[in-house]
Amino acid sequence: MTTTGGAKRRRGHIGIGAVAMTAALLLTSCGEGDDTPVLTWYINPDDGGQQALAEKCTEEADGAYRIQTSLLPNDAPSQREQLAVLPREVVNTV
């Protein structure tokens, strides 16, 4: 059985999404001078829906944590590059 180019691209997108979701769950330190934990969610370029979800979850967390977003580039190679060079705090929490 052969795989079409579209199926390979879908698997690549799924893999990038999985990496992004994993990175989103990693806890980073807060640089704003308070002790509120900050989650960095690496999001895909979209119409603002993911940013709105992060804001809603932050509000509903009632100060337990804060979600900040980091926008990934549009193209897959640049997304992989950005995720490969995660901030030191994120890498140390793994």
PDB file of N, CA and C in Angstrom:
ATOM      1  N   MET A   1       0.848  -1.172   0.000  1.00  0.00           N
ATOM      2  CA  MET A   1       0.000   0.000   0.000  1.00  0.00           C
ATOM      3  C   MET A   1       0.896   1.238   0.000  1.00  0.00           C
ATOM      4  N   THR A   2       0.588   2.189  -0.828  1.00  0.00           N
ATOM      5  CA  THR A   2       1.378   3.418  -0.877  1.00  0.00           C
ATOM      6  C   THR A   2       0.628   4.540  -0.192  1.00  0.00           C
ATOM      7  N   THR A   3       1.391   5.490   0.305  1.00  0.00           N
ATOM      8  CA  THR A   3       0.803   6.628   1.001  1.00  0.00           C
ATOM      9  C   THR A   3       0.859   7.835   0.082  1.00  0.00           C
ATOM     10  N   THR A   4      -0.240   8.539  -0.014  1.00  0.00           N
ATOM     11  CA  THR A   4      -0.264   9.734  -0.849  1.00  0.00           C
ATOM     12  C   THR A   4       0.396  10.890  -0.136  1.00  0.00           C
ATOM     13  N   GLY A   5       0.771  11.908  -0.889  1.00  0.00           N
ATOM     14  CA  GLY A   5       1.378  13.097  -0.293  1.00  0.00           C
ATOM     15  C   GLY A   5       0.471  13.763   0.717  1.00  0.00           C
ATOM     16  N   GLY A   6      -0.836  13.734   0.473  1.00  0.00           N
ATOM     17  CA  GLY A   6      -1.784  14.343   1.405  1.00  0.00           C
ATOM     18  C   GLY A   6      -1.798  13.643   2.750  1.00  0.00           C
ATOM     19  N   ALA A   7      -1.712  12.319   2.732  1.00  0.00           N
ATOM     20  CA  ALA A   7      -1.697  11.565   3.986  1.00  0.00           C
ATOM     21  C   ALA A   7      -0.424  11.853   4.768  1.00  0.00           C
ATOM     22  N   LYS A   8       0.707  11.980   4.065  1.00  0.00           N
ATOM     23  CA  LYS A   8       1.965  12.309   4.740  1.00  0.00           C
ATOM     24  C   LYS A   8       1.883  13.693   5.368  1.00  0.00           C
ATOM     25  N   ARG A   9       1.301  14.636   4.647  1.00  0.00           N
ATOM     26  CA  ARG A   9       1.153  15.995   5.188  1.00  0.00           C
ATOM     27  C   ARG A   9       0.261  15.997   6.413  1.00  0.00           C
ATOM     28  N   ARG A  10      -0.841  15.225   6.379  1.00  0.00           N
ATOM     29  CA  ARG A  10      -1.737  15.157   7.538  1.00  0.00           C
ATOM     30  C   ARG A  10      -1.003  14.598   8.748  1.00  0.00           C
ATOM     31  N   ARG A  11      -0.218  13.536   8.532  1.00  0.00           N
ATOM     32  CA  ARG A  11       0.547  12.969   9.647  1.00  0.00           C
ATOM     33  C   ARG A  11       1.534  13.999  10.188  1.00  0.00           C
ATOM     34  N   GLY A  12       2.147  14.776   9.284  1.00  0.00           N
ATOM     35  CA  GLY A  12       3.074  15.812   9.719  1.00  0.00           C
ATOM     36  C   GLY A  12       2.377  16.871  10.544  1.00  0.00           C
ATOM     37  N   HIS A  13       1.184  17.269  10.106  1.00  0.00           N
ATOM     38  CA  HIS A  13       0.413  18.266  10.857  1.00  0.00           C
ATOM     39  C   HIS A  13      -0.017  17.717  12.207  1.00  0.00           C
ATOM     40  N   ILE A  14      -0.384  16.454  12.240  1.00  0.00           N
ATOM     41  CA  ILE A  14      -0.779  15.830  13.511  1.00  0.00           C
ATOM     42  C   ILE A  14       0.416  15.804  14.448  1.00  0.00           C
ATOM     43  N   GLY A  15       1.585  15.467  13.908  1.00  0.00           N
ATOM     44  CA  GLY A  15       2.793  15.440  14.731  1.00  0.00           C
ATOM     45  C   GLY A  15       3.133  16.810  15.281  1.00  0.00           C
ATOM     46  N   ILE A  16       3.027  17.819  14.446  1.00  0.00           N
ATOM     47  CA  ILE A  16       3.296  19.187  14.902  1.00  0.00           C
ATOM     48  C   ILE A  16       2.272  19.590  15.949  1.00  0.00           C
ATOM     49  N   GLY A  17       1.019  19.228  15.732  1.00  0.00           N
ATOM     50  CA  GLY A  17      -0.021  19.540  16.716  1.00  0.00           C
ATOM     51  C   GLY A  17       0.252  18.857  18.049  1.00  0.00           C
ATOM     52  N   ALA A  18       0.716  17.608  17.992  1.00  0.00           N
ATOM     53  CA  ALA A  18       1.017  16.883  19.231  1.00  0.00           C
ATOM     54  C   ALA A  18       2.170  17.551  19.975  1.00  0.00           C
ATOM     55  N   VAL A  19       3.186  17.971  19.229  1.00  0.00           N
ATOM     56  CA  VAL A  19       4.317  18.669  19.857  1.00  0.00           C
ATOM     57  C   VAL A  19       3.834  19.978  20.466  1.00  0.00           C
ATOM     58  N   ALA A  20       2.998  20.698  19.734  1.00  0.00           N
ATOM     59  CA  ALA A  20       2.488  21.974  20.241  1.00  0.00           C
ATOM     60  C   ALA A  20       1.652  21.777  21.499  1.00  0.00           C
ATOM     61  N   MET A  21       0.811  20.748  21.506  1.00  0.00           N
ATOM     62  CA  MET A  21      -0.011  20.497  22.690  1.00  0.00           C
ATOM     63  C   MET A  21       0.856  20.089  23.884  1.00  0.00           C
ATOM     64  N   THR A  22       1.883  19.291  23.632  1.00  0.00           N
ATOM     65  CA  THR A  22       2.790  18.904  24.718  1.00  0.00           C
ATOM     66  C   THR A  22       3.482  20.137  25.275  1.00  0.00           C
ATOM     67  N   ALA A  23       3.965  20.981  24.388  1.00  0.00           N
ATOM     68  CA  ALA A  23       4.625  22.208  24.827  1.00  0.00           C
ATOM     69  C   ALA A  23       3.660  23.106  25.579  1.00  0.00           C
ATOM     70  N   ALA A  24       2.406  23.080  25.170  1.00  0.00           N
ATOM     71  CA  ALA A  24       1.407  23.930  25.831  1.00  0.00           C
ATOM     72  C   ALA A  24       1.185  23.506  27.273  1.00  0.00           C
ATOM     73  N   LEU A  25       1.404  22.261  27.566  1.00  0.00           N
ATOM     74  CA  LEU A  25       1.158  21.764  28.908  1.00  0.00           C
ATOM     75  C   LEU A  25       2.337  21.955  29.857  1.00  0.00           C
ATOM     76  N   LEU A  26       3.478  22.352  29.303  1.00  0.00           N
ATOM     77  CA  LEU A  26       4.669  22.517  30.138  1.00  0.00           C
ATOM     78  C   LEU A  26       4.584  23.831  30.909  1.00  0.00           C
ATOM     79  N   LEU A  27       4.906  23.746  32.157  1.00  0.00           N
ATOM     80  CA  LEU A  27       4.828  24.902  33.038  1.00  0.00           C
ATOM     81  C   LEU A  27       6.116  25.705  32.963  1.00  0.00           C
ATOM     82  N   THR A  28       5.973  27.022  32.815  1.00  0.00           N
ATOM     83  CA  THR A  28       7.137  27.901  32.800  1.00  0.00           C
ATOM     84  C   THR A  28       7.029  28.857  33.969  1.00  0.00           C
ATOM     85  N   SER A  29       8.120  29.489  34.294  1.00  0.00           N
ATOM     86  CA  SER A  29       8.100  30.420  35.418  1.00  0.00           C
ATOM     87  C   SER A  29       7.525  31.760  34.981  1.00  0.00           C
ATOM     88  N   CYS A  30       6.972  32.453  35.946  1.00  0.00           N
ATOM     89  CA  CYS A  30       6.342  33.743  35.673  1.00  0.00           C
ATOM     90  C   CYS A  30       7.381  34.845  35.806  1.00  0.00           C
ATOM     91  N   GLY A  31       7.448  35.712  34.816  1.00  0.00           N
ATOM     92  CA  GLY A  31       8.420  36.786  34.856  1.00  0.00           C
ATOM     93  C   GLY A  31       7.826  38.109  35.285  1.00  0.00           C
ATOM     94  N   GLU A  32       6.630  38.118  35.827  1.00  0.00           N
ATOM     95  CA  GLU A  32       5.975  39.371  36.175  1.00  0.00           C
ATOM     96  C   GLU A  32       6.070  39.697  37.658  1.00  0.00           C
ATOM     97  N   GLY A  33       6.884  38.969  38.414  1.00  0.00           N
ATOM     98  CA  GLY A  33       7.084  39.305  39.808  1.00  0.00           C
ATOM     99  C   GLY A  33       6.087  38.682  40.771  1.00  0.00           C
ATOM    100  N   ASP A  34       5.114  37.938  40.322  1.00  0.00           N
ATOM    101  CA  ASP A  34       4.213  37.257  41.246  1.00  0.00           C
ATOM    102  C   ASP A  34       4.493  35.758  41.189  1.00  0.00           C
ATOM    103  N   ASP A  35       3.809  35.007  42.028  1.00  0.00           N
ATOM    104  CA  ASP A  35       4.056  33.568  42.100  1.00  0.00           C
ATOM    105  C   ASP A  35       3.050  32.749  41.302  1.00  0.00           C
ATOM    106  N   THR A  36       2.232  33.387  40.483  1.00  0.00           N
ATOM    107  CA  THR A  36       1.251  32.668  39.680  1.00  0.00           C
ATOM    108  C   THR A  36       1.961  31.868  38.594  1.00  0.00           C
ATOM    109  N   PRO A  37       1.755  30.547  38.562  1.00  0.00           N
ATOM    110  CA  PRO A  37       2.369  29.741  37.502  1.00  0.00           C
ATOM    111  C   PRO A  37       1.844  30.170  36.134  1.00  0.00           C
ATOM    112  N   VAL A  38       2.709  30.098  35.144  1.00  0.00           N
ATOM    113  CA  VAL A  38       2.349  30.481  33.781  1.00  0.00           C
ATOM    114  C   VAL A  38       2.554  29.290  32.862  1.00  0.00           C
ATOM    115  N   LEU A  39       1.527  28.966  32.100  1.00  0.00           N
ATOM    116  CA  LEU A  39       1.608  27.939  31.066  1.00  0.00           C
ATOM    117  C   LEU A  39       1.803  28.658  29.741  1.00  0.00           C
ATOM    118  N   THR A  40       2.767  28.220  28.951  1.00  0.00           N
ATOM    119  CA  THR A  40       2.950  28.789  27.616  1.00  0.00           C
ATOM    120  C   THR A  40       2.355  27.816  26.618  1.00  0.00           C
ATOM    121  N   TRP A  41       1.377  28.283  25.872  1.00  0.00           N
ATOM    122  CA  TRP A  41       0.690  27.470  24.876  1.00  0.00           C
ATOM    123  C   TRP A  41       1.185  27.910  23.511  1.00  0.00           C
ATOM    124  N   TYR A  42       1.888  27.046  22.791  1.00  0.00           N
ATOM    125  CA  TYR A  42       2.383  27.342  21.451  1.00  0.00           C
ATOM    126  C   TYR A  42       1.237  27.053  20.482  1.00  0.00           C
ATOM    127  N   ILE A  43       0.680  28.119  19.911  1.00  0.00           N
ATOM    128  CA  ILE A  43      -0.537  27.984  19.103  1.00  0.00           C
ATOM    129  C   ILE A  43      -0.247  28.144  17.614  1.00  0.00           C
ATOM    130  N   ASN A  44      -1.128  27.540  16.833  1.00  0.00           N
ATOM    131  CA  ASN A  44      -1.084  27.688  15.378  1.00  0.00           C
ATOM    132  C   ASN A  44      -1.666  29.041  14.996  1.00  0.00           C
ATOM    133  N   PRO A  45      -1.209  29.587  13.878  1.00  0.00           N
ATOM    134  CA  PRO A  45      -1.854  30.807  13.391  1.00  0.00           C
ATOM    135  C   PRO A  45      -3.322  30.496  13.068  1.00  0.00           C
ATOM    136  N   ASP A  46      -4.236  31.230  13.669  1.00  0.00           N
ATOM    137  CA  ASP A  46      -5.657  31.039  13.398  1.00  0.00           C
ATOM    138  C   ASP A  46      -6.363  32.385  13.496  1.00  0.00           C
ATOM    139  N   ASP A  47      -7.667  32.359  13.578  1.00  0.00           N
ATOM    140  CA  ASP A  47      -8.458  33.596  13.608  1.00  0.00           C
ATOM    141  C   ASP A  47      -8.605  34.170  15.015  1.00  0.00           C
ATOM    142  N   GLY A  48      -7.770  33.738  15.947  1.00  0.00           N
ATOM    143  CA  GLY A  48      -7.832  34.250  17.319  1.00  0.00           C
ATOM    144  C   GLY A  48      -8.565  33.349  18.275  1.00  0.00           C
ATOM    145  N   GLY A  49      -9.072  32.227  17.802  1.00  0.00           N
ATOM    146  CA  GLY A  49      -9.836  31.318  18.649  1.00  0.00           C
ATOM    147  C   GLY A  49      -9.023  30.721  19.786  1.00  0.00           C
ATOM    148  N   GLN A  50      -7.775  30.335  19.496  1.00  0.00           N
ATOM    149  CA  GLN A  50      -6.937  29.737  20.531  1.00  0.00           C
ATOM    150  C   GLN A  50      -6.539  30.778  21.583  1.00  0.00           C
ATOM    151  N   GLN A  51      -6.284  31.997  21.151  1.00  0.00           N
ATOM    152  CA  GLN A  51      -5.967  33.074  22.090  1.00  0.00           C
ATOM    153  C   GLN A  51      -7.167  33.336  23.006  1.00  0.00           C
ATOM    154  N   ALA A  52      -8.360  33.332  22.426  1.00  0.00           N
ATOM    155  CA  ALA A  52      -9.568  33.547  23.226  1.00  0.00           C
ATOM    156  C   ALA A  52      -9.757  32.418  24.249  1.00  0.00           C
ATOM    157  N   LEU A  53      -9.462  31.173  23.843  1.00  0.00           N
ATOM    158  CA  LEU A  53      -9.550  30.048  24.777  1.00  0.00           C
ATOM    159  C   LEU A  53      -8.554  30.212  25.922  1.00  0.00           C
ATOM    160  N   ALA A  54      -7.349  30.651  25.604  1.00  0.00           N
ATOM    161  CA  ALA A  54      -6.334  30.861  26.650  1.00  0.00           C
ATOM    162  C   ALA A  54      -6.800  31.925  27.635  1.00  0.00           C
ATOM    163  N   GLU A  55      -7.379  33.000  27.119  1.00  0.00           N
ATOM    164  CA  GLU A  55      -7.868  34.065  27.998  1.00  0.00           C
ATOM    165  C   GLU A  55      -9.015  33.568  28.877  1.00  0.00           C
ATOM    166  N   LYS A  56      -9.937  32.799  28.283  1.00  0.00           N
ATOM    167  CA  LYS A  56     -11.072  32.269  29.038  1.00  0.00           C
ATOM    168  C   LYS A  56     -10.605  31.320  30.138  1.00  0.00           C
ATOM    169  N   CYS A  57      -9.675  30.419  29.793  1.00  0.00           N
ATOM    170  CA  CYS A  57      -9.162  29.471  30.791  1.00  0.00           C
ATOM    171  C   CYS A  57      -8.417  30.196  31.905  1.00  0.00           C
ATOM    172  N   THR A  58      -7.679  31.242  31.552  1.00  0.00           N
ATOM    173  CA  THR A  58      -6.966  32.025  32.565  1.00  0.00           C
ATOM    174  C   THR A  58      -7.960  32.665  33.527  1.00  0.00           C
ATOM    175  N   GLU A  59      -9.037  33.232  32.989  1.00  0.00           N
ATOM    176  CA  GLU A  59     -10.060  33.845  33.844  1.00  0.00           C
ATOM    177  C   GLU A  59     -10.714  32.802  34.750  1.00  0.00           C
ATOM    178  N   GLU A  60     -11.050  31.649  34.179  1.00  0.00           N
ATOM    179  CA  GLU A  60     -11.731  30.610  34.943  1.00  0.00           C
ATOM    180  C   GLU A  60     -10.817  29.943  35.972  1.00  0.00           C
ATOM    181  N   ALA A  61      -9.507  30.067  35.796  1.00  0.00           N
ATOM    182  CA  ALA A  61      -8.569  29.482  36.756  1.00  0.00           C
ATOM    183  C   ALA A  61      -8.545  30.273  38.053  1.00  0.00           C
ATOM    184  N   ASP A  62      -9.099  31.457  38.032  1.00  0.00           N
ATOM    185  CA  ASP A  62      -9.229  32.293  39.235  1.00  0.00           C
ATOM    186  C   ASP A  62      -7.902  32.461  39.982  1.00  0.00           C
ATOM    187  N   GLY A  63      -6.848  32.733  39.205  1.00  0.00           N
ATOM    188  CA  GLY A  63      -5.554  33.008  39.813  1.00  0.00           C
ATOM    189  C   GLY A  63      -4.685  31.802  40.088  1.00  0.00           C
ATOM    190  N   ALA A  64      -5.191  30.579  39.844  1.00  0.00           N
ATOM    191  CA  ALA A  64      -4.401  29.377  40.085  1.00  0.00           C
ATOM    192  C   ALA A  64      -3.243  29.271  39.092  1.00  0.00           C
ATOM    193  N   TYR A  65      -3.448  29.752  37.883  1.00  0.00           N
ATOM    194  CA  TYR A  65      -2.418  29.784  36.854  1.00  0.00           C
ATOM    195  C   TYR A  65      -2.839  30.784  35.780  1.00  0.00           C
ATOM    196  N   ARG A  66      -1.904  31.090  34.897  1.00  0.00           N
ATOM    197  CA  ARG A  66      -2.160  31.993  33.783  1.00  0.00           C
ATOM    198  C   ARG A  66      -1.638  31.328  32.520  1.00  0.00           C
ATOM    199  N   ILE A  67      -2.385  31.443  31.428  1.00  0.00           N
ATOM    200  CA  ILE A  67      -1.945  30.885  30.154  1.00  0.00           C
ATOM    201  C   ILE A  67      -1.528  32.035  29.247  1.00  0.00           C
ATOM    202  N   GLN A  68      -0.281  31.973  28.778  1.00  0.00           N
ATOM    203  CA  GLN A  68       0.158  32.929  27.764  1.00  0.00           C
ATOM    204  C   GLN A  68       0.349  32.149  26.471  1.00  0.00           C
ATOM    205  N   THR A  69       0.142  32.797  25.357  1.00  0.00           N
ATOM    206  CA  THR A  69       0.284  32.117  24.079  1.00  0.00           C
ATOM    207  C   THR A  69       1.534  32.603  23.368  1.00  0.00           C
ATOM    208  N   SER A  70       2.082  31.705  22.562  1.00  0.00           N
ATOM    209  CA  SER A  70       3.217  32.023  21.706  1.00  0.00           C
ATOM    210  C   SER A  70       2.850  31.521  20.314  1.00  0.00           C
ATOM    211  N   LEU A  71       2.778  32.425  19.369  1.00  0.00           N
ATOM    212  CA  LEU A  71       2.332  32.095  18.017  1.00  0.00           C
ATOM    213  C   LEU A  71       3.437  31.394  17.241  1.00  0.00           C
ATOM    214  N   LEU A  72       3.107  30.221  16.702  1.00  0.00           N
ATOM    215  CA  LEU A  72       4.042  29.493  15.855  1.00  0.00           C
ATOM    216  C   LEU A  72       4.026  30.082  14.446  1.00  0.00           C
ATOM    217  N   PRO A  73       5.126  29.965  13.711  1.00  0.00           N
ATOM    218  CA  PRO A  73       5.152  30.424  12.321  1.00  0.00           C
ATOM    219  C   PRO A  73       4.175  29.620  11.458  1.00  0.00           C
ATOM    220  N   ASN A  74       3.891  30.118  10.270  1.00  0.00           N
ATOM    221  CA  ASN A  74       2.956  29.441   9.364  1.00  0.00           C
ATOM    222  C   ASN A  74       3.505  28.144   8.777  1.00  0.00           C
ATOM    223  N   ASP A  75       4.795  28.105   8.442  1.00  0.00           N
ATOM    224  CA  ASP A  75       5.318  26.931   7.750  1.00  0.00           C
ATOM    225  C   ASP A  75       5.886  25.913   8.739  1.00  0.00           C
ATOM    226  N   ALA A  76       5.732  24.637   8.390  1.00  0.00           N
ATOM    227  CA  ALA A  76       6.105  23.529   9.274  1.00  0.00           C
ATOM    228  C   ALA A  76       7.583  23.531   9.667  1.00  0.00           C
ATOM    229  N   PRO A  77       8.527  23.749   8.729  1.00  0.00           N
ATOM    230  CA  PRO A  77       9.939  23.739   9.149  1.00  0.00           C
ATOM    231  C   PRO A  77      10.239  24.804  10.213  1.00  0.00           C
ATOM    232  N   SER A  78       9.659  25.971  10.073  1.00  0.00           N
ATOM    233  CA  SER A  78       9.881  27.028  11.063  1.00  0.00           C
ATOM    234  C   SER A  78       9.213  26.686  12.394  1.00  0.00           C
ATOM    235  N   GLN A  79       8.061  26.002  12.356  1.00  0.00           N
ATOM    236  CA  GLN A  79       7.398  25.567  13.591  1.00  0.00           C
ATOM    237  C   GLN A  79       8.286  24.582  14.335  1.00  0.00           C
ATOM    238  N   ARG A  80       8.829  23.609  13.604  1.00  0.00           N
ATOM    239  CA  ARG A  80       9.712  22.628  14.243  1.00  0.00           C
ATOM    240  C   ARG A  80      10.932  23.310  14.840  1.00  0.00           C
ATOM    241  N   GLU A  81      11.476  24.273  14.109  1.00  0.00           N
ATOM    242  CA  GLU A  81      12.649  24.989  14.598  1.00  0.00           C
ATOM    243  C   GLU A  81      12.329  25.748  15.882  1.00  0.00           C
ATOM    244  N   GLN A  82      11.197  26.425  15.914  1.00  0.00           N
ATOM    245  CA  GLN A  82      10.826  27.186  17.105  1.00  0.00           C
ATOM    246  C   GLN A  82      10.604  26.258  18.291  1.00  0.00           C
ATOM    247  N   LEU A  83       9.946  25.122  18.077  1.00  0.00           N
ATOM    248  CA  LEU A  83       9.687  24.194  19.167  1.00  0.00           C
ATOM    249  C   LEU A  83      10.958  23.490  19.623  1.00  0.00           C
ATOM    250  N   ALA A  84      11.931  23.338  18.722  1.00  0.00           N
ATOM    251  CA  ALA A  84      13.193  22.690  19.089  1.00  0.00           C
ATOM    252  C   ALA A  84      14.034  23.582  19.997  1.00  0.00           C
ATOM    253  N   VAL A  85      13.800  24.884  19.946  1.00  0.00           N
ATOM    254  CA  VAL A  85      14.578  25.834  20.733  1.00  0.00           C
ATOM    255  C   VAL A  85      13.669  26.415  21.815  1.00  0.00           C
ATOM    256  N   LEU A  86      13.095  25.528  22.646  1.00  0.00           N
ATOM    257  CA  LEU A  86      12.220  25.973  23.727  1.00  0.00           C
ATOM    258  C   LEU A  86      13.035  26.705  24.783  1.00  0.00           C
ATOM    259  N   PRO A  87      12.411  27.623  25.494  1.00  0.00           N
ATOM    260  CA  PRO A  87      13.121  28.304  26.573  1.00  0.00           C
ATOM    261  C   PRO A  87      13.683  27.302  27.576  1.00  0.00           C
ATOM    262  N   ARG A  88      14.794  27.639  28.175  1.00  0.00           N
ATOM    263  CA  ARG A  88      15.475  26.746  29.122  1.00  0.00           C
ATOM    264  C   ARG A  88      14.555  26.286  30.248  1.00  0.00           C
ATOM    265  N   GLU A  89      13.673  27.163  30.753  1.00  0.00           N
ATOM    266  CA  GLU A  89      12.772  26.790  31.847  1.00  0.00           C
ATOM    267  C   GLU A  89      11.849  25.653  31.429  1.00  0.00           C
ATOM    268  N   VAL A  90      11.391  25.677  30.183  1.00  0.00           N
ATOM    269  CA  VAL A  90      10.477  24.637  29.695  1.00  0.00           C
ATOM    270  C   VAL A  90      11.217  23.313  29.582  1.00  0.00           C
ATOM    271  N   VAL A  91      12.403  23.337  29.002  1.00  0.00           N
ATOM    272  CA  VAL A  91      13.170  22.116  28.814  1.00  0.00           C
ATOM    273  C   VAL A  91      13.512  21.497  30.162  1.00  0.00           C
ATOM    274  N   ASN A  92      13.808  22.314  31.163  1.00  0.00           N
ATOM    275  CA  ASN A  92      14.178  21.794  32.464  1.00  0.00           C
ATOM    276  C   ASN A  92      13.012  21.193  33.231  1.00  0.00           C
ATOM    277  N   THR A  93      11.776  21.453  32.815  1.00  0.00           N
ATOM    278  CA  THR A  93      10.618  20.898  33.517  1.00  0.00           C
ATOM    279  C   THR A  93      10.215  19.547  32.975  1.00  0.00           C
ATOM    280  N   VAL A  94      10.796  19.131  31.869  1.00  0.00           N
ATOM    281  CA  VAL A  94      10.434  17.868  31.232  1.00  0.00           C
ATOM    282  C   VAL A  94      11.009  16.712  32.005  1.00  0.00           C
TER     283      VAL A  94
END
